[in-house]
PDB file of C-alpha atoms in Angstrom:
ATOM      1  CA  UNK M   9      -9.659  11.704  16.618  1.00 38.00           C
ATOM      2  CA  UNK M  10      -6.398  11.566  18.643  1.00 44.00           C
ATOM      3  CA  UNK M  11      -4.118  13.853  19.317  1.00 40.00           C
ATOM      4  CA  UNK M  12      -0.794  12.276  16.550  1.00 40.00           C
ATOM      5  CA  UNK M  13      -3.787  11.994  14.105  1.00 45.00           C
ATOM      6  CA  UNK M  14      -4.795  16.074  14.507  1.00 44.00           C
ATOM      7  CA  UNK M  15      -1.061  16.927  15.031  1.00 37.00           C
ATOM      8  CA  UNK M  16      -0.808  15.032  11.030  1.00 40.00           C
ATOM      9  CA  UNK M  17      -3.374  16.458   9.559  1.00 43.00           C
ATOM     10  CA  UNK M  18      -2.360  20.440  10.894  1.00 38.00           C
ATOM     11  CA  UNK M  19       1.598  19.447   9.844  1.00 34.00           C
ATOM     12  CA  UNK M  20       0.633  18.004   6.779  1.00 38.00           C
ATOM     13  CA  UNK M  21       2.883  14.995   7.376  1.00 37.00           C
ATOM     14  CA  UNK M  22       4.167  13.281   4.543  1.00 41.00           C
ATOM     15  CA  UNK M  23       2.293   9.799   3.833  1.00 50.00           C
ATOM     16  CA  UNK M  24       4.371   6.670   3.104  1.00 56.00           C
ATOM     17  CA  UNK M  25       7.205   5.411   1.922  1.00 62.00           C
ATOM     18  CA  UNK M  26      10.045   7.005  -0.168  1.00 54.00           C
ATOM     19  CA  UNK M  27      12.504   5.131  -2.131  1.00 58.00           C
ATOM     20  CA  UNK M  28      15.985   6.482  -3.129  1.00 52.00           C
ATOM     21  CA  UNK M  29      18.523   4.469  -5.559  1.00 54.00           C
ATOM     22  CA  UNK M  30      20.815   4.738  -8.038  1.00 53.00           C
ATOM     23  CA  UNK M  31      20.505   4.950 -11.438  1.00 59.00           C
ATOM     24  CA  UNK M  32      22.067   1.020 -11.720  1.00 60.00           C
ATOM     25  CA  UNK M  33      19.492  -0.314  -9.279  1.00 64.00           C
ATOM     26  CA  UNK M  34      18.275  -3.615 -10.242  1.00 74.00           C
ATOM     27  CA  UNK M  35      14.313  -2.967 -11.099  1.00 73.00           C
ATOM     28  CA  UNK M  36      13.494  -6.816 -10.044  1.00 84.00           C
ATOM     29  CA  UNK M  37      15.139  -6.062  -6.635  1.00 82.00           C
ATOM     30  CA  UNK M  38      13.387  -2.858  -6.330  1.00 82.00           C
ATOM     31  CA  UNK M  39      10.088  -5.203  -6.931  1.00 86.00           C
ATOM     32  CA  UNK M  40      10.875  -7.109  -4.393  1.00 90.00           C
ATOM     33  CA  UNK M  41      11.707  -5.257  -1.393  1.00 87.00           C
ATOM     34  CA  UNK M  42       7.951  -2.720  -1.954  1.00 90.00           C
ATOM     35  CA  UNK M  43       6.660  -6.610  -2.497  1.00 92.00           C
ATOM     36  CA  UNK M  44       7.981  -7.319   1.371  1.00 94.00           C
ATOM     37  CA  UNK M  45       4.929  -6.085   3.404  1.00 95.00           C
ATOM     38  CA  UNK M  46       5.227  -7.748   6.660  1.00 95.00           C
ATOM     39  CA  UNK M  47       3.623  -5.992   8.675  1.00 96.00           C
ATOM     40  CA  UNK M  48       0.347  -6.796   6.820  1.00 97.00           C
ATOM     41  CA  UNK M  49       1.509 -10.097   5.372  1.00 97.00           C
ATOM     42  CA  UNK M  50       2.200 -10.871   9.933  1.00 96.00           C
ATOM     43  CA  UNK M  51      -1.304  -9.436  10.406  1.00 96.00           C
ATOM     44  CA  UNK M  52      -3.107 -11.018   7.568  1.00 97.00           C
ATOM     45  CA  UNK M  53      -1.856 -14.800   8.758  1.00 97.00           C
ATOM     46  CA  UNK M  54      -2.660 -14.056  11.971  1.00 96.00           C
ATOM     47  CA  UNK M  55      -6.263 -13.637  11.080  1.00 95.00           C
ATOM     48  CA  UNK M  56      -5.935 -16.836   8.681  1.00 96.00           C
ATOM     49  CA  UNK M  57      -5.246 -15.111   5.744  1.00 97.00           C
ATOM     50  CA  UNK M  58      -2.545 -16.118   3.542  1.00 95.00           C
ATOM     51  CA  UNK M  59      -1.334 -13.350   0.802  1.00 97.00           C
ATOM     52  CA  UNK M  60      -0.371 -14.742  -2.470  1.00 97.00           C
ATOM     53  CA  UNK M  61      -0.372 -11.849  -4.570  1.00 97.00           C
ATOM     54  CA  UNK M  62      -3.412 -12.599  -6.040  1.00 98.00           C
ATOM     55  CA  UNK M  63      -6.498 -10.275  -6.976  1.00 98.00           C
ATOM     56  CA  UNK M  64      -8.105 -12.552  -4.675  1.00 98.00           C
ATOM     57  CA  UNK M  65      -6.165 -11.703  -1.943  1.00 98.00           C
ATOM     58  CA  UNK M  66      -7.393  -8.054  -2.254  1.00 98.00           C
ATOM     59  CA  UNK M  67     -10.888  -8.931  -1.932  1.00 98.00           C
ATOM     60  CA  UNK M  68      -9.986 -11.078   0.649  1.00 98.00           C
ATOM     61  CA  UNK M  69      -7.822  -8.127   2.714  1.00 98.00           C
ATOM     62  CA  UNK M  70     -11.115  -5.637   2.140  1.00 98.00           C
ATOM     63  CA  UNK M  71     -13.514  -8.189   3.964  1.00 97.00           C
ATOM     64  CA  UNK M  72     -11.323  -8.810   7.059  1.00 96.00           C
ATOM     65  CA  UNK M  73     -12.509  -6.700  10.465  1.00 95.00           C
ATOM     66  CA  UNK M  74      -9.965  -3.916  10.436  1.00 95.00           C
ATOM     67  CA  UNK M  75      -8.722  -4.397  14.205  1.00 94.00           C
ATOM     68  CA  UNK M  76      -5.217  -2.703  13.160  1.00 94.00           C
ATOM     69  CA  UNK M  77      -7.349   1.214  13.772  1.00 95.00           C
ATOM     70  CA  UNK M  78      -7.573  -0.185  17.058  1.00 95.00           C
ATOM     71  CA  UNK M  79      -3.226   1.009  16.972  1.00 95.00           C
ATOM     72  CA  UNK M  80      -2.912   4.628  15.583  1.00 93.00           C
ATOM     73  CA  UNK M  81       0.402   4.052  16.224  1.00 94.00           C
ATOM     74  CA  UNK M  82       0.499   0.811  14.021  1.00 94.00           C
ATOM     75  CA  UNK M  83      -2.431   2.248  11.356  1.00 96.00           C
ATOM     76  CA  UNK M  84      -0.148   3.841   9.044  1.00 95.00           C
ATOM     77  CA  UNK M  85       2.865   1.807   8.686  1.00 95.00           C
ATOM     78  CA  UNK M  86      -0.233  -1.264   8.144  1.00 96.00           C
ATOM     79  CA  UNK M  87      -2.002   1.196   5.056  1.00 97.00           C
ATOM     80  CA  UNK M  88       1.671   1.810   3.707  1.00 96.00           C
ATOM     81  CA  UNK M  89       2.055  -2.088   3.724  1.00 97.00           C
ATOM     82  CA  UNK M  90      -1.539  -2.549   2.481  1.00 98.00           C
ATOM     83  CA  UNK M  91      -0.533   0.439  -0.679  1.00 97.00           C
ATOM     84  CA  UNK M  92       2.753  -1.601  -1.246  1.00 97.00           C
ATOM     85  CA  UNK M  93       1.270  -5.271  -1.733  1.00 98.00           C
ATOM     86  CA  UNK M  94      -1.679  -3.572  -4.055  1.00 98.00           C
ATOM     87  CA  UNK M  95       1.141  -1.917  -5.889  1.00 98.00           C
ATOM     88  CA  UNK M  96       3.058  -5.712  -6.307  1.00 98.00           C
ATOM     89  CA  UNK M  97      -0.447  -7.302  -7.184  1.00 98.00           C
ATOM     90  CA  UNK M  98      -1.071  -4.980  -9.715  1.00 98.00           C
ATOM     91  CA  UNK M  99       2.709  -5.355 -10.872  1.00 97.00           C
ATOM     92  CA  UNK M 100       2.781  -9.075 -11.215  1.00 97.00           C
ATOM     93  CA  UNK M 101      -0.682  -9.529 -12.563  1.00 98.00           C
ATOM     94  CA  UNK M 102      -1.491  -6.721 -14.760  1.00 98.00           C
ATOM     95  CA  UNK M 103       0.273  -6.504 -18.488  1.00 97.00           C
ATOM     96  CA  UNK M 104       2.674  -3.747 -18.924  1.00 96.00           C
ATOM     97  CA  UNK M 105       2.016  -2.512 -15.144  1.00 97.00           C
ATOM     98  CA  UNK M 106       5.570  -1.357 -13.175  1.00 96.00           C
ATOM     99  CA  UNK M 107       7.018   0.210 -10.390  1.00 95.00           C
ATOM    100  CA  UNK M 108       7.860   3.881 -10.968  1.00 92.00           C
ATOM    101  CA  UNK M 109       9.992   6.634  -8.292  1.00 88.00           C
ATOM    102  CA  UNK M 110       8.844   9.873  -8.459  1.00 88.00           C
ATOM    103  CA  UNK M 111      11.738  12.429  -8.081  1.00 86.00           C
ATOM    104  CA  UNK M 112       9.971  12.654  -4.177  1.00 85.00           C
ATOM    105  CA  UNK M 113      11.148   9.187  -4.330  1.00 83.00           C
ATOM    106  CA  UNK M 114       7.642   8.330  -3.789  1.00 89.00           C
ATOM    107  CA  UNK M 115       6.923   4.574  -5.624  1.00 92.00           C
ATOM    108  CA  UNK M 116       3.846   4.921  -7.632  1.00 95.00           C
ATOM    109  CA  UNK M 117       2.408   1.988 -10.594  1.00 97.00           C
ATOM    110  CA  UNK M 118       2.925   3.151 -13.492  1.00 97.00           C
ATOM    111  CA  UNK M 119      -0.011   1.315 -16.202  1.00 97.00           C
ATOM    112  CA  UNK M 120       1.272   0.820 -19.905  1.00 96.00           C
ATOM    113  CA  UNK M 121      -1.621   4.115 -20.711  1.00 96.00           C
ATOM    114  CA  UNK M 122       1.131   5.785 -18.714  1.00 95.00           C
ATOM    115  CA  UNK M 123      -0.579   6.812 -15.960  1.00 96.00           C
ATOM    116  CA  UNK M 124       0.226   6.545 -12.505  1.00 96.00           C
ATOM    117  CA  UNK M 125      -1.699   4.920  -9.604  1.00 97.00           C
ATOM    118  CA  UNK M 126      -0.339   6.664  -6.022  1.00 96.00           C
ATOM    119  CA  UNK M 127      -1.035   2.895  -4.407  1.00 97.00           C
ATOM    120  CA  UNK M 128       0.812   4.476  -1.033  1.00 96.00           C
ATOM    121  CA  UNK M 129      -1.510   6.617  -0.531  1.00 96.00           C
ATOM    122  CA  UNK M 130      -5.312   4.188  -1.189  1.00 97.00           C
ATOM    123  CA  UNK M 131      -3.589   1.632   1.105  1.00 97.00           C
ATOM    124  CA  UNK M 132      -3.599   4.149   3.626  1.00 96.00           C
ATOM    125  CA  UNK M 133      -6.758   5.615   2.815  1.00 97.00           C
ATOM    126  CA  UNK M 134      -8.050   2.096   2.956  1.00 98.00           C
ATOM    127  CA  UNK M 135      -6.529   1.323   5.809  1.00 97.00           C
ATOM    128  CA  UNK M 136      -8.024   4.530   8.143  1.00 96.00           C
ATOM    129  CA  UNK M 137     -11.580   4.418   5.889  1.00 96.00           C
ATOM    130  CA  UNK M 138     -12.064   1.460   4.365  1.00 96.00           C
ATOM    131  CA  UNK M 139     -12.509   3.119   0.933  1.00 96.00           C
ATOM    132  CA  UNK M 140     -11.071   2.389  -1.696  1.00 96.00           C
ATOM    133  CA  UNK M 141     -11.105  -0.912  -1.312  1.00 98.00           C
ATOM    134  CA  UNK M 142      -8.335  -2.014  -2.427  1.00 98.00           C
ATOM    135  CA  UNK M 143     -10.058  -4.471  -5.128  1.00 98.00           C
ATOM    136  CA  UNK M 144     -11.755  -1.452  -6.307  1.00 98.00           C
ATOM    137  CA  UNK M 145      -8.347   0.283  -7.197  1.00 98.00           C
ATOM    138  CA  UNK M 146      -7.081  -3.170  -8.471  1.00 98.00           C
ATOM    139  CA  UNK M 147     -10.088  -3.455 -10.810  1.00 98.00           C
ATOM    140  CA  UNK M 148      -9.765   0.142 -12.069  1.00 97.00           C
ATOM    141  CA  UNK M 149      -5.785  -0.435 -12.920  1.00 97.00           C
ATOM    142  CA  UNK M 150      -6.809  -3.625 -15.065  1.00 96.00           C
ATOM    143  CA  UNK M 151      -9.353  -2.087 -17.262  1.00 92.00           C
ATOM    144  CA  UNK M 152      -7.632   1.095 -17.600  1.00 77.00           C
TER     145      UNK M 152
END
């Protein structure tokens, strides 16, 4: 473990993004700057992998080697990415699924049971572990 990664965990650093607007904010535009990812929409063409906001894509993203632990400096703004585009896959593909701020402005899923998936935070998880996958949290949103 290095030394930014200790200093983290001891300073229990916040994890992700935040998102502030105004009560007026267009939803759709909302949808599509978290759907932006490029960091790992650069990354995944780079290793011939084209993101289309599919499921597919998901299982695709957990089988590729994850060189981007090989940059603790790059690692978490990568999982954030990674939490985003799970959070627009499950937005665009499963019924009644949409983008919810917590007052933290922290964007979470929010499922038509009501319940909230914190995709931020299993990106990065998946991104530093491997686990979730991210298909796994995908597949657990569209039964749920």
């Amino acid at each position: 473990m290095n030394f930014l990664d200790a200093w983290r965990k001891r300073h229990a650093m916040a994890r992700g993004t935040a998102v502030y607007v105004s009560d007026d904010a267009d939803p759709e535009g909302i949808a599509e700057l978290l759907a932006e990812c490029e960091l790992l929409r650069v990354r995944a063409a780079q290793q011939g992998l084209e993101l289309d906001d599919s499921p597919a894509s998901l299982e695709a993203l957990d089988q590729l080697p994850p060189r981007w632990r090989d940059d603790p400096e790059e690692l978490p703004w990568f999982g954030n990415d990674a939490g985003l585009y799970l959070g627009t896959v499950i937005v665009r593909t499963v019924s009644g699924a949409h983008w919810h701020l917590w007052p933290s402005g922290t964007p979470v899923v929010m499922l038509a049971s009501g319940r909230d998936i914190e995709v931020v935070g299993a990106g990065l998880d998946w991104a530093a572990t491997g686990a979730p996958e991210l298909s796994q949290v995908y597949a657990e949103a569209s039964e749920a």
